[in-house]
């Protein structure tokens, strides 16, 4: 089974701090994604990546950046955390077939609280 | 733009049936369905492709009306284990592998 591991389950940061959320997948998947989950808003796509060093903006990229230096690792960066970025962050990966049949495997999530 | 799911929440007794709907304003290439149990990661249930067949497993099945840009998830004879939040994820006709999820439907099955 594909495993998607998010390094931190819970983080508490102060406003203005730089925050790194790390995600690693172990099955050689091409695609990786970062979603944000908030009550009543569902899962909203922040950024995704089809390949190493490649990234594309999702629906809510403002205030975030990403890094994918290695195929298995996709990092979400909050350059200057703000209280409205308090949320659950979910990383996901998929195989990369251009067929519309990509199944997402999600990590367990990282709950970030910004004070 | 996020697809719209309805209802937002539903409470069932064991053995009852439920339908969850997902509607998009865009033409779709595929629709995915995922279930998230409380405190856990979303888990894939099924995918429906444009021009493809209806999918299903056990007592959970789904349909995809491409013309109406809608999908429905059918849960038959619900079990306690069906409780959770159900999300549809839609992929537009460019088949970009990018999934846009709906706001979710909370399903609670009671004994």
Short mmCIF file of C-alpha atoms in Angstrom, two decimals, chain A:
data_model
loop_
_atom_site.label_atom_id
_atom_site.label_comp_id
_atom_site.label_asym_id
_atom_site.label_seq_id
_atom_site.Cartn_x
_atom_site.Cartn_y
_atom_site.Cartn_z
CA UNK A 1 0.00 0.00 0.00
CA UNK A 2 1.10 3.53 -0.71
CA UNK A 3 2.02 5.37 2.37
CA UNK A 4 1.89 9.13 2.59
CA UNK A 5 3.58 10.40 5.70
CA UNK A 6 3.19 13.87 7.10
CA UNK A 7 5.94 14.56 9.57
CA UNK A 8 3.95 16.62 12.06
CA UNK A 9 0.44 15.78 13.26
CA UNK A 10 0.09 18.85 15.45
CA UNK A 11 1.93 22.17 15.32
CA UNK A 12 1.46 25.41 17.22
CA UNK A 13 3.16 28.47 15.77
CA UNK A 14 3.17 32.18 16.39
CA UNK A 15 2.00 34.80 13.91
CA UNK A 16 4.82 35.73 11.56
CA UNK A 17 6.77 32.52 11.98
CA UNK A 18 7.92 30.54 8.96
CA UNK A 19 6.31 27.11 8.91
CA UNK A 20 7.35 24.01 7.00
CA UNK A 21 4.96 21.09 6.53
CA UNK A 22 6.67 18.01 5.17
CA UNK A 23 5.13 15.18 3.19
CA UNK A 24 6.80 12.00 1.94
CA UNK A 25 5.34 9.21 -0.18
CA UNK A 26 6.96 5.85 -0.69
CA UNK A 27 5.50 4.48 -3.93
CA UNK A 28 7.15 6.50 -6.66
CA UNK A 29 4.03 8.56 -7.39
CA UNK A 30 4.39 11.39 -9.89
CA UNK A 31 1.68 13.69 -8.53
CA UNK A 32 1.60 15.28 -5.11
CA UNK A 33 -0.93 17.69 -3.65
CA UNK A 34 -1.52 19.93 -0.66
CA UNK A 35 -5.09 20.52 0.48
CA UNK A 36 -6.47 22.54 3.32
CA UNK A 37 -9.53 21.28 5.22
CA UNK A 38 -11.81 23.62 7.13
CA UNK A 39 -15.29 22.95 8.57
CA UNK A 40 -18.00 23.67 6.04
CA UNK A 41 -15.50 24.36 3.26
CA UNK A 42 -14.38 20.83 2.46
CA UNK A 43 -10.97 20.22 0.94
CA UNK A 44 -9.45 23.11 -0.95
CA UNK A 45 -6.42 22.69 -3.19
CA UNK A 46 -3.45 24.88 -2.34
CA UNK A 47 -0.70 23.63 -4.67
CA UNK A 48 0.13 20.52 -6.63
CA UNK A 49 3.10 19.08 -8.45
CA UNK A 50 3.36 16.75 -11.43
CA UNK A 51 7.09 16.28 -11.28
CA UNK A 52 10.24 17.20 -9.45
CA UNK A 53 10.82 20.96 -9.34
CA UNK A 54 7.45 21.50 -10.97
CA UNK A 55 4.52 23.16 -9.21
CA UNK A 56 1.15 24.61 -10.08
CA UNK A 57 -1.17 26.80 -8.07
CA UNK A 58 -4.42 25.41 -6.86
CA UNK A 59 -7.46 27.41 -5.82
CA UNK A 60 -6.05 29.07 -2.68
CA UNK A 61 -2.27 29.54 -3.10
CA UNK A 62 -2.04 32.96 -1.46
CA UNK A 63 0.24 32.94 1.56
CA UNK A 64 1.76 29.56 0.67
CA UNK A 65 4.63 28.23 -1.38
CA UNK A 66 5.86 24.71 -2.07
CA UNK A 67 9.03 22.84 -2.80
CA UNK A 68 9.62 19.55 -4.53
CA UNK A 69 13.32 18.83 -4.80
CA UNK A 70 12.91 15.05 -4.75
CA UNK A 71 10.15 12.94 -6.24
CA UNK A 72 9.05 11.50 -2.92
CA UNK A 73 8.95 14.74 -0.94
CA UNK A 74 6.60 17.71 -1.22
CA UNK A 75 6.85 20.54 1.27
CA UNK A 76 4.33 23.26 2.03
CA UNK A 77 5.78 26.53 3.28
CA UNK A 78 4.03 29.34 5.09
CA UNK A 79 6.46 32.23 4.78
CA UNK A 80 4.81 34.28 7.51
CA UNK A 81 2.08 32.40 9.31
CA UNK A 82 -1.16 34.20 10.06
CA UNK A 83 -4.09 33.23 12.28
CA UNK A 84 -6.32 32.62 9.25
CA UNK A 85 -3.98 29.81 8.25
CA UNK A 86 -5.01 27.81 11.30
CA UNK A 87 -6.34 24.65 9.69
CA UNK A 88 -5.90 20.96 8.93
CA UNK A 89 -3.46 20.41 6.07
CA UNK A 90 -3.68 17.22 4.04
CA UNK A 91 -1.03 15.95 1.67
CA UNK A 92 -1.93 13.47 -1.05
CA UNK A 93 -0.24 11.67 -3.90
CA UNK A 94 -1.34 9.84 -7.04
CA UNK A 95 0.31 7.67 -9.64
CA UNK A 96 0.42 10.14 -12.51
CA UNK A 97 -1.48 8.43 -15.29
CA UNK A 98 -3.00 10.89 -17.72
CA UNK A 99 -6.28 9.07 -17.76
CA UNK A 100 -8.53 10.63 -15.20
CA UNK A 101 -8.07 7.51 -13.12
CA UNK A 102 -5.67 8.88 -10.58
CA UNK A 103 -6.62 7.78 -7.13
CA UNK A 104 -5.46 10.03 -4.32
CA UNK A 105 -3.83 8.56 -1.26
CA UNK A 106 -3.91 10.98 1.64
CA UNK A 107 -1.65 11.44 4.61
CA UNK A 108 -3.07 11.60 8.11
CA UNK A 109 -2.98 15.39 8.15
CA UNK A 110 -1.16 18.14 9.99
CA UNK A 111 -3.22 20.31 12.29
CA UNK A 112 -1.68 23.75 12.45
CA UNK A 113 -2.66 26.35 15.02
CA UNK A 114 -1.32 29.87 14.57
CA UNK A 115 -1.54 32.05 17.67
#
